[in-house]
PDB file of C-alpha atoms and ligand atoms in Angstrom:
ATOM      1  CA  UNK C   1      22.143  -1.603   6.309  1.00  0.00           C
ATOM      2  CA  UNK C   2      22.533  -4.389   8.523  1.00  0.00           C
ATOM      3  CA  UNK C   3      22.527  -8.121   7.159  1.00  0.00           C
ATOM      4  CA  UNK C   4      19.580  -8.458   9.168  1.00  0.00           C
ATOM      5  CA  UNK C   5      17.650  -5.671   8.128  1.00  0.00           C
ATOM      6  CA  UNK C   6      17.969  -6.850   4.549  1.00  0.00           C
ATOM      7  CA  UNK C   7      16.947 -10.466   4.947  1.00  0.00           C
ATOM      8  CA  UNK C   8      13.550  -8.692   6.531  1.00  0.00           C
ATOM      9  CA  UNK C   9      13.234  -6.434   4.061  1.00  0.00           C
ATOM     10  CA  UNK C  10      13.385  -9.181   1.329  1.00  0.00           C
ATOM     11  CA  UNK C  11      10.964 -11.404   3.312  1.00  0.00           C
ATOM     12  CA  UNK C  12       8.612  -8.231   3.344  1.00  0.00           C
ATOM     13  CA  UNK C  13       8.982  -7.768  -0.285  1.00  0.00           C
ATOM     14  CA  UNK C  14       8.575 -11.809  -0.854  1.00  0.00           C
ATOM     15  CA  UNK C  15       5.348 -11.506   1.407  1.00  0.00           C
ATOM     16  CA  UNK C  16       3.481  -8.345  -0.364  1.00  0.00           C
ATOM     17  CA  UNK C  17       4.567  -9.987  -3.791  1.00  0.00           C
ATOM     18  CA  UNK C  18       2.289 -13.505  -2.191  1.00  0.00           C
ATOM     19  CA  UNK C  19      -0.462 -11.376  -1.274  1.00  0.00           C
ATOM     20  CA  UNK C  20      -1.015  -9.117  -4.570  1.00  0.00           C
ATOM     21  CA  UNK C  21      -0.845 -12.330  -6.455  1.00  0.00           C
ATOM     22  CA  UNK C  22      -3.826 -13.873  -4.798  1.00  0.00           C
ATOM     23  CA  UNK C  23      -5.656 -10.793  -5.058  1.00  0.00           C
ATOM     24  CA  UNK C  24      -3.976  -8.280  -7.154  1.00  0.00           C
ATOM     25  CA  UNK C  25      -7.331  -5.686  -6.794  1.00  0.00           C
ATOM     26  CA  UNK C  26      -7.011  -5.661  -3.055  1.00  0.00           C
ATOM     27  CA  UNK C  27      -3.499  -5.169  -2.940  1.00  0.00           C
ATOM     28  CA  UNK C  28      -3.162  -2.653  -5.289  1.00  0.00           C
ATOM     29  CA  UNK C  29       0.189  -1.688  -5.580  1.00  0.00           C
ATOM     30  CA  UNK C  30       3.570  -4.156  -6.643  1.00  0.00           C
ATOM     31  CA  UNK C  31       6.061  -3.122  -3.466  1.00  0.00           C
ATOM     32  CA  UNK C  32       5.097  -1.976   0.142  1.00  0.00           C
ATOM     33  CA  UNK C  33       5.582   1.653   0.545  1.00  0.00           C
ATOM     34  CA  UNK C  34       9.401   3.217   0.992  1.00  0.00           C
ATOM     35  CA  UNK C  35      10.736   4.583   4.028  1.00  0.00           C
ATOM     36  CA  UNK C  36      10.389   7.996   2.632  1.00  0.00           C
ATOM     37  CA  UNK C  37       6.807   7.788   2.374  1.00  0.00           C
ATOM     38  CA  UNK C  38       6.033   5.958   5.280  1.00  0.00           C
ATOM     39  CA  UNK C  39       7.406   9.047   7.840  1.00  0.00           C
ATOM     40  CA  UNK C  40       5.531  11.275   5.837  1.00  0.00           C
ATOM     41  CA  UNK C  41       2.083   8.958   6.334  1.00  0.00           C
ATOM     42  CA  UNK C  42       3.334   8.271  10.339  1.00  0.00           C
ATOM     43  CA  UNK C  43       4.107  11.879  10.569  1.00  0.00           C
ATOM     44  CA  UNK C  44       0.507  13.116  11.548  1.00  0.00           C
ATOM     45  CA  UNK C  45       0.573  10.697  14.628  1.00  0.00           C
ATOM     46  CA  UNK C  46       0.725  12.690  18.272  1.00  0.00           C
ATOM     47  CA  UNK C  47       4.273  12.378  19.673  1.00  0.00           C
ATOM     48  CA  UNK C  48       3.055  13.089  23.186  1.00  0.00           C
ATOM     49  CA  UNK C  49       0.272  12.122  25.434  1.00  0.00           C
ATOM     50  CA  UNK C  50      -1.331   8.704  25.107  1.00  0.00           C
ATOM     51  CA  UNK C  51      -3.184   9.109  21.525  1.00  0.00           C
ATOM     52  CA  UNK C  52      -5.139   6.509  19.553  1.00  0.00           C
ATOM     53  CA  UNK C  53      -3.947   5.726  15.998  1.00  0.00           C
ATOM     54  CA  UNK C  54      -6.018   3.691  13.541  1.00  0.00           C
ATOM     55  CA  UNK C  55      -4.223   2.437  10.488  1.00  0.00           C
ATOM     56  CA  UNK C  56      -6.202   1.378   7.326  1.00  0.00           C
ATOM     57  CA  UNK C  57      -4.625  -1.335   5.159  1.00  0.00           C
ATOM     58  CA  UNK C  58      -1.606  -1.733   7.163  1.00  0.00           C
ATOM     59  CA  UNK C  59      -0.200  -5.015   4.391  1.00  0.00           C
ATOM     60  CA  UNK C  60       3.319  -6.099   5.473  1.00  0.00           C
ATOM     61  CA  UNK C  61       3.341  -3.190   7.923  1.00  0.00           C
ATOM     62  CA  UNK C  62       5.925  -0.663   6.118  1.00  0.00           C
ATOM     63  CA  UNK C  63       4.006   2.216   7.509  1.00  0.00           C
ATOM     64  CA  UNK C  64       3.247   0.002  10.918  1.00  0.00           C
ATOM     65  CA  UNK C  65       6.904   0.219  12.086  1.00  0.00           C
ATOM     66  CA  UNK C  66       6.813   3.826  11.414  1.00  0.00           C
ATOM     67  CA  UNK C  67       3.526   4.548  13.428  1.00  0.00           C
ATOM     68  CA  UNK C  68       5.117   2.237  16.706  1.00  0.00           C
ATOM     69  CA  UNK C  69       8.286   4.011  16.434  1.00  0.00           C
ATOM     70  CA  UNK C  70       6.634   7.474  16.970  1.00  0.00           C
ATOM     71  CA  UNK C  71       3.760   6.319  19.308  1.00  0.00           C
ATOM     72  CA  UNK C  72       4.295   7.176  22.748  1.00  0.00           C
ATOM     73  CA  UNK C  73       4.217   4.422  25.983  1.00  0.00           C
ATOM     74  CA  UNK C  74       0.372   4.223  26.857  1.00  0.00           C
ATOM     75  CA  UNK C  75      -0.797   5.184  22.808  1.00  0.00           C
ATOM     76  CA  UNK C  76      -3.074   2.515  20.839  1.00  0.00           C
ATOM     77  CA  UNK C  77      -2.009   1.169  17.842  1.00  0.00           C
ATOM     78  CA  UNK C  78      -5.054  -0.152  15.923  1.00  0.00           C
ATOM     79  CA  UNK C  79      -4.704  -1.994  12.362  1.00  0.00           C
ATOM     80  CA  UNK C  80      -7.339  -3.289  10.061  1.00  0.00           C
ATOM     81  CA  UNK C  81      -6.353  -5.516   7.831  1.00  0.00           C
ATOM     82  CA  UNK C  82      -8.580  -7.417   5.115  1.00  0.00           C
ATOM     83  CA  UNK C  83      -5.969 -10.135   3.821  1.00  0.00           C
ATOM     84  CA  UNK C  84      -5.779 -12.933   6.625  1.00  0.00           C
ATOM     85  CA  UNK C  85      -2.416 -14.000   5.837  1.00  0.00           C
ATOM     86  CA  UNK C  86      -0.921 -10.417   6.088  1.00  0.00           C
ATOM     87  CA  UNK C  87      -2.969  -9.836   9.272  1.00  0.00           C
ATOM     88  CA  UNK C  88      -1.431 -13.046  10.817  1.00  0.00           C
ATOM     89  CA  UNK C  89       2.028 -12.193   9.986  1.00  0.00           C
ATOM     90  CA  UNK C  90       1.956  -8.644  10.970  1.00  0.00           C
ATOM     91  CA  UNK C  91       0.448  -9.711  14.680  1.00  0.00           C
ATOM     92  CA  UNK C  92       3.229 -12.182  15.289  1.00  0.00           C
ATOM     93  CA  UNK C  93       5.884  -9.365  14.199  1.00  0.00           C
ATOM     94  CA  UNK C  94       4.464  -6.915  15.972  1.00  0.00           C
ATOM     95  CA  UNK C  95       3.127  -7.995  19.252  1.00  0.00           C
ATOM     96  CA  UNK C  96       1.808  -4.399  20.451  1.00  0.00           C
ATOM     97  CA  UNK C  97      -0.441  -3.454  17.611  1.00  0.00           C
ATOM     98  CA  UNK C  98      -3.888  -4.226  17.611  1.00  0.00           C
ATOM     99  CA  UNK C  99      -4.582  -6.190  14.708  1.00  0.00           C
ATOM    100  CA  UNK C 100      -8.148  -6.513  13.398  1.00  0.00           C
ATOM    101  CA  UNK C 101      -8.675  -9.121  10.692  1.00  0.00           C
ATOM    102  CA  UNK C 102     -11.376  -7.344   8.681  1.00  0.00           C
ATOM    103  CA  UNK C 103     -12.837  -4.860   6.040  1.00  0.00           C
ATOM    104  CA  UNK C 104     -12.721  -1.120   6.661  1.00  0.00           C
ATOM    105  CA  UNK C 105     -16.334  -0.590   5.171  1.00  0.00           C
ATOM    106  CA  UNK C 106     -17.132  -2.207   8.762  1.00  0.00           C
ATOM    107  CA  UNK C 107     -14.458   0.364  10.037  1.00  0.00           C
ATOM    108  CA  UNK C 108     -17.513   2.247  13.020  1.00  0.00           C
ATOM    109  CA  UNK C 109     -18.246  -1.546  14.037  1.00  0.00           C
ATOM    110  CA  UNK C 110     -14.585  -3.007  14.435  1.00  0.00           C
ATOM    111  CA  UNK C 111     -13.837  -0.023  16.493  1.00  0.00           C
ATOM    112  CA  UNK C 112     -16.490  -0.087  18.651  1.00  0.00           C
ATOM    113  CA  UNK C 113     -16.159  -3.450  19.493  1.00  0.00           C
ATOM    114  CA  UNK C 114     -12.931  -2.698  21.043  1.00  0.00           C
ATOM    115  CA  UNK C 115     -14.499   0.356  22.746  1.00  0.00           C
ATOM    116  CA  UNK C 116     -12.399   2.885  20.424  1.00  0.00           C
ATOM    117  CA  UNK C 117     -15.148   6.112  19.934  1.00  0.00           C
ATOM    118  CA  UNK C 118     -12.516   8.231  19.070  1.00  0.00           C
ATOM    119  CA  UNK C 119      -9.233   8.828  17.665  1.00  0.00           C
ATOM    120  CA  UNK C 120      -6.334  11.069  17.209  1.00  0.00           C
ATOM    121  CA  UNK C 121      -4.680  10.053  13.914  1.00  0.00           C
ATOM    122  CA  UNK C 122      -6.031   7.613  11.079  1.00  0.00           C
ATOM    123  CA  UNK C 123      -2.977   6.852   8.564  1.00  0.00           C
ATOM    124  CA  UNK C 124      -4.913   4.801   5.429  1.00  0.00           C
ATOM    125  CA  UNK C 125      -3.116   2.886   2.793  1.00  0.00           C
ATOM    126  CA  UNK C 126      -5.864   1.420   1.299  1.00  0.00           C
ATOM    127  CA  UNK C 127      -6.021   0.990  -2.769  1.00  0.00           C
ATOM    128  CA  UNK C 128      -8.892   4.035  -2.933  1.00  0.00           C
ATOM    129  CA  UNK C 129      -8.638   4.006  -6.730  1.00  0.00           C
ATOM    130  CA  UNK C 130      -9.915   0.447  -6.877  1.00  0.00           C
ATOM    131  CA  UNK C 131     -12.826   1.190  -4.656  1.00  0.00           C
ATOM    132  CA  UNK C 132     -16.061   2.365  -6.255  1.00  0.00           C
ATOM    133  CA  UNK C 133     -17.068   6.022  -5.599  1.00  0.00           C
ATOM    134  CA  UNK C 134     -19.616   4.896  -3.343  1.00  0.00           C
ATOM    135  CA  UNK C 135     -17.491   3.477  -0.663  1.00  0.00           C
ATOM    136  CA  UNK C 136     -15.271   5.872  -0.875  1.00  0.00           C
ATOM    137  CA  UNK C 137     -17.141   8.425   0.362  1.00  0.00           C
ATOM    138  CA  UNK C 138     -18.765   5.823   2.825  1.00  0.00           C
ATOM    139  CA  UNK C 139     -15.262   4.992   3.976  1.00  0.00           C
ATOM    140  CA  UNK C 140     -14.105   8.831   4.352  1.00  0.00           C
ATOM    141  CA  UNK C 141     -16.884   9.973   6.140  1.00  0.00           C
ATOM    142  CA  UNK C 142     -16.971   7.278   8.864  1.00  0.00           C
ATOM    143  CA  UNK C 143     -12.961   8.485   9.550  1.00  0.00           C
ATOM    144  CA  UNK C 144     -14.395  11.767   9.692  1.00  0.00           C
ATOM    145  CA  UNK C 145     -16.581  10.991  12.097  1.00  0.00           C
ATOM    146  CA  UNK C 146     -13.956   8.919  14.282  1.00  0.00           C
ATOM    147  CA  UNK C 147     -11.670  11.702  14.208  1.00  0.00           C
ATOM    148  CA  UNK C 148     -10.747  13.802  17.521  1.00  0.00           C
ATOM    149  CA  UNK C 149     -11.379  17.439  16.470  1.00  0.00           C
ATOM    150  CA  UNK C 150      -8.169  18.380  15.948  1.00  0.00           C
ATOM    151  CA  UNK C 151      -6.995  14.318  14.719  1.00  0.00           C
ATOM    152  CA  UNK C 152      -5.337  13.934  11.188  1.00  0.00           C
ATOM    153  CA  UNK C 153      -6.389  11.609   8.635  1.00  0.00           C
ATOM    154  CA  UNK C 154      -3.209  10.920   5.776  1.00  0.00           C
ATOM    155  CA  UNK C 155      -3.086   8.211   2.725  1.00  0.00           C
ATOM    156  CA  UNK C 156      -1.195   8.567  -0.412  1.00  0.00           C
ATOM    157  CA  UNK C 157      -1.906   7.563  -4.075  1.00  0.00           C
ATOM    158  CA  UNK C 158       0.503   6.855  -6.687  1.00  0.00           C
ATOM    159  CA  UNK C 159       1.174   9.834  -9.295  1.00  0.00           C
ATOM    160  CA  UNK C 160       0.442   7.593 -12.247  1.00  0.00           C
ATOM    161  CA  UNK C 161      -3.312   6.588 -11.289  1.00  0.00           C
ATOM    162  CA  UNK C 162      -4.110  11.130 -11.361  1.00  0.00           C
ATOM    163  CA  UNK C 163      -6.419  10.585 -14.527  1.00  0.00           C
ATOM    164  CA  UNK C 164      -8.061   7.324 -13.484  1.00  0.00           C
ATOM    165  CA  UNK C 165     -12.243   7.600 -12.886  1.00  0.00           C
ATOM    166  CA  UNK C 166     -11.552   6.256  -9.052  1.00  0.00           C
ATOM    167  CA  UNK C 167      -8.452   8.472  -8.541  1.00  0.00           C
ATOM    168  CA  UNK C 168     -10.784  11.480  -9.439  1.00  0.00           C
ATOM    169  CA  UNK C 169     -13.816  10.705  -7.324  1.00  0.00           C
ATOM    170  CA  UNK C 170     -11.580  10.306  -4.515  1.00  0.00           C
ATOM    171  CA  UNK C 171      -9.827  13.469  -4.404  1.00  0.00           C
ATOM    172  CA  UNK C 172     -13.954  14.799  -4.692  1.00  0.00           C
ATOM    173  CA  UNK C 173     -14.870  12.565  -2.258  1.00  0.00           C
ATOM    174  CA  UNK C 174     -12.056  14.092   0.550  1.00  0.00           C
ATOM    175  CA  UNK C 175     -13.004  17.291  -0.775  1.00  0.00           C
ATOM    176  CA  UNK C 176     -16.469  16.918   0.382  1.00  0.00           C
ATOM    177  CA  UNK C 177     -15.633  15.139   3.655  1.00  0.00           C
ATOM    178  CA  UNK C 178     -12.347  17.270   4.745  1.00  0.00           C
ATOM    179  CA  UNK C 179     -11.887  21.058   5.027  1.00  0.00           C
ATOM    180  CA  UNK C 180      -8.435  20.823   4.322  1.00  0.00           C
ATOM    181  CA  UNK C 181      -7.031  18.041   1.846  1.00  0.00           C
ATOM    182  CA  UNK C 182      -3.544  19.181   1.563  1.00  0.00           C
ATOM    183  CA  UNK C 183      -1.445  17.458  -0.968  1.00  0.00           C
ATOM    184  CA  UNK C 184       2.133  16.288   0.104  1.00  0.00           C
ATOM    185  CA  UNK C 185       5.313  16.913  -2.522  1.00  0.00           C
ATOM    186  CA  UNK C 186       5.807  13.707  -5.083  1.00  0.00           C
ATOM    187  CA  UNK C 187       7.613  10.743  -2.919  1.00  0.00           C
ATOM    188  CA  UNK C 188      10.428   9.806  -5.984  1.00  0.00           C
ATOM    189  CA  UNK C 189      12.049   7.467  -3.479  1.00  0.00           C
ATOM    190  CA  UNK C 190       9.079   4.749  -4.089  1.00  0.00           C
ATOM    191  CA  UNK C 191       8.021   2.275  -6.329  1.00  0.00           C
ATOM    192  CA  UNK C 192       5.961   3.644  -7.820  1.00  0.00           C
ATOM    193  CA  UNK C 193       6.535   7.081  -7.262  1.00  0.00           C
ATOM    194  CA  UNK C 194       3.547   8.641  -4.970  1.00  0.00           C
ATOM    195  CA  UNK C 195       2.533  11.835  -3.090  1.00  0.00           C
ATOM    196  CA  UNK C 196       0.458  11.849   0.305  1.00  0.00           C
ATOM    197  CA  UNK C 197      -3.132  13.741   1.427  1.00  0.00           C
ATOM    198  CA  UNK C 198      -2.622  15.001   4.898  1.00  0.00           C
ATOM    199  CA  UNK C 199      -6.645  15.752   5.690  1.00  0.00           C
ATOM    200  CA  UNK C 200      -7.796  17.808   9.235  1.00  0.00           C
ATOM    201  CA  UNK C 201     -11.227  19.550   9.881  1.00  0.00           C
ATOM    202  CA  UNK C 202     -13.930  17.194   8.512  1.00  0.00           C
ATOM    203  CA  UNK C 203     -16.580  18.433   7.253  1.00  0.00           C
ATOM    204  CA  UNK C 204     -20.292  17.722   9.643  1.00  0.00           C
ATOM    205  CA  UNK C 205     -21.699  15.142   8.042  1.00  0.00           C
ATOM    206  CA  UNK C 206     -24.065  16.019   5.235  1.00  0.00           C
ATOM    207  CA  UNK C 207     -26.452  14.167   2.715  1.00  0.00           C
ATOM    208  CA  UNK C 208     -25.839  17.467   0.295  1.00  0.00           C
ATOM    209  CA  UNK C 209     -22.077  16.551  -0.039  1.00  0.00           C
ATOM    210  CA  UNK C 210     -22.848  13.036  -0.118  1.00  0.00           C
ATOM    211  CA  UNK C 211     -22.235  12.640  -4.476  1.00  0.00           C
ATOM    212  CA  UNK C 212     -25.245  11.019  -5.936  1.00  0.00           C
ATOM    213  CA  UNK C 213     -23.104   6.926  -6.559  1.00  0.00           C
ATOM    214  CA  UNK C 214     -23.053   6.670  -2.373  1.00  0.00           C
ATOM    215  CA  UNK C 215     -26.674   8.391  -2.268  1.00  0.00           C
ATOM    216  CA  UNK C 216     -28.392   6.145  -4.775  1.00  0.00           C
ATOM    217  CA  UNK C 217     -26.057   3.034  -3.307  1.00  0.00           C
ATOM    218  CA  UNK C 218     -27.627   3.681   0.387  1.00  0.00           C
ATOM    219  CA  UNK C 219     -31.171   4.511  -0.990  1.00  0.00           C
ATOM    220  CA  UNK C 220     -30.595   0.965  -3.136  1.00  0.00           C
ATOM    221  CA  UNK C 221     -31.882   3.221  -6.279  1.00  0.00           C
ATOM    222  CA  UNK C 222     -29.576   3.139  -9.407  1.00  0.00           C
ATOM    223  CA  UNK C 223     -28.141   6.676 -10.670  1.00  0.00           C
ATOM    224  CA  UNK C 224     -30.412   8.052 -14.009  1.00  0.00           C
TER     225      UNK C 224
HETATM  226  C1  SAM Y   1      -1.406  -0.649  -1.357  1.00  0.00           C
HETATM  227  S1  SAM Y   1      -1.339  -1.890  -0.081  1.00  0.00           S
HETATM  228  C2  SAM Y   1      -0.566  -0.885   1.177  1.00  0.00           C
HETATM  229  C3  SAM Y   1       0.131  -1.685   2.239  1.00  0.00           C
HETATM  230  C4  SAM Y   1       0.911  -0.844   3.262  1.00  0.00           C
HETATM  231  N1  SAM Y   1       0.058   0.105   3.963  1.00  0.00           N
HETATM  232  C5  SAM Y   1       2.048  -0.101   2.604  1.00  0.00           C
HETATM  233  O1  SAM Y   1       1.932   1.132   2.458  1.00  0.00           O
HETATM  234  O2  SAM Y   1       3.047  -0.738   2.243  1.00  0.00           O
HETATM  235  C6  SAM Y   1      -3.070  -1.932   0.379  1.00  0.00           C
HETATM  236  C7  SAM Y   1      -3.418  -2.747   1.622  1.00  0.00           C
HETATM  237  O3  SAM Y   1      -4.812  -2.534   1.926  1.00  0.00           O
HETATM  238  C8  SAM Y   1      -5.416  -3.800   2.235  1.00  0.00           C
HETATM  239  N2  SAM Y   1      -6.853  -3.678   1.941  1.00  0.00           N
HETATM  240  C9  SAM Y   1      -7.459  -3.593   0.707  1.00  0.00           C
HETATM  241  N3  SAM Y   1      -8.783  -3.509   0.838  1.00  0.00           N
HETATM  242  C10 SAM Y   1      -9.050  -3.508   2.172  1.00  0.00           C
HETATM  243  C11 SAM Y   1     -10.256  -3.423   2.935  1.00  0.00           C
HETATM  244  N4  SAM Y   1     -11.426  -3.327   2.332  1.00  0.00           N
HETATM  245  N5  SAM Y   1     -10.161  -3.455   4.284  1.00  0.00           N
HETATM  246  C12 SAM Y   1      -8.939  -3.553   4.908  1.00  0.00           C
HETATM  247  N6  SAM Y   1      -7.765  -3.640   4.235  1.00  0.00           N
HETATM  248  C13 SAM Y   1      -7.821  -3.610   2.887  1.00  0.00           C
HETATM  249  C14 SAM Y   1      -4.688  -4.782   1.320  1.00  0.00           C
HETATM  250  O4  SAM Y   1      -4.841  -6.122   1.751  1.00  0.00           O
HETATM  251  C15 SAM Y   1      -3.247  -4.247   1.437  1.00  0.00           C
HETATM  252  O5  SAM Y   1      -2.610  -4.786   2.569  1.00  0.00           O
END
């Protein structure tokens, strides 16, 4: 590795560290994700053609430099990120992704303010064990509904967070939403170790899969 290369990385590191210290529940995780598991979340992203990509959570942009190097000339790079500071930083070091300071749960509205209706890859690295059930399943299904028939939606989770509540209703939730929800092989080479969902064929969009947290949350009724 290049002197270079290791100064950035270390600035990376520094800056991830900053932002799960301000806000440790949004962040999620204590290192941005390895190489290793970055190609597998890039690798659903169209090596041909002129594709759209929307990335979910994109932090210090480990995954980022993975999506740009396999995006082809005339391909959109889209990133939506809620932490201002990261969002600022990842613009300035990466000039050709779109950037959008904001919150995913507003995912159908950022997009279609930059006239994006539909997309051929969605690469998420969102903390999805943090987030209650019902925006989960909010979240999922408006990628679903973004997604180019034959697009690809991947994200990963960590291998230690399997048992937790919001680890479980996730994996339901992408259940529900996605046809196929395949589970990658455990990604040793990261800290902490993780494995990645690689998700096609959504499911049409349908209030009986819906699980009764995000039905009673949109109705504004509690769950008995
Ligand atoms: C676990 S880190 C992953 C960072 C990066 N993708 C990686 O793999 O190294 C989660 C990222 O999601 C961002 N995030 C959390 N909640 C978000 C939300 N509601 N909307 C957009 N980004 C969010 C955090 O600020 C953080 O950058």
């Amino acid at each position: 590795m290049t002197r270079a290369l290791c100064v950035a990385g270390m600035r990376e590191h520094r800056s991830f560290l900053r932002a799960a210290v301000r806000n440790p529940r949004r962040i999620g995780a204590i290192a941005p994700s390895s190489r290793r598991l970055s190609a597998l979340m890039a690798s659903v992203v169209p090596a041909t053609g002129r594709p759209v990509v929307v990335e979910l959570g994109p932090g210090t942009g480990a995954v980022s430099a993975l999506i740009a190097e396999r995006l082809p000339a005339g391909g959109r790079h889209l990133a939506v990120e809620v932490d201002p500071h990261l969002a600022a930083d990842l613009a300035r070091r990466h000039p050709t992704i779109e950037v959008i300071t904001g919150d995913v749960r507003d995912l159908d509205r950022l997009l279609a303010e930059r006239g994006v209706t539909s997309v051929d890859a969605v690469v998420g690295g969102l903390p999805w064990s943090l987030f209650d059930a019902a925006d989960q399943h909010r979240i999922l299904r408006r990628i679903a509904d973004i997604l180019a028939p034959d697009g690809a939606f991947t994200t990963f989770a960590y291998t230690h967070t399997g048992p937790m509540r919001g680890a479980r209703s996730f994996r339901s939730a992408l259940e529900a939403v996605f046809e196929e929800a395949q589970i990658s092989r455990t990604v040793w080479r990261n800290a902490p170790p993780a494995f990645g969902y690689i998700c096609r064929r959504p499911r049409p969009g349908s209030p009986v899969a819906e699980p009764r947290a995000a039905a009673a949350a949109r109705s504004g009724r509690g769950i008995a």
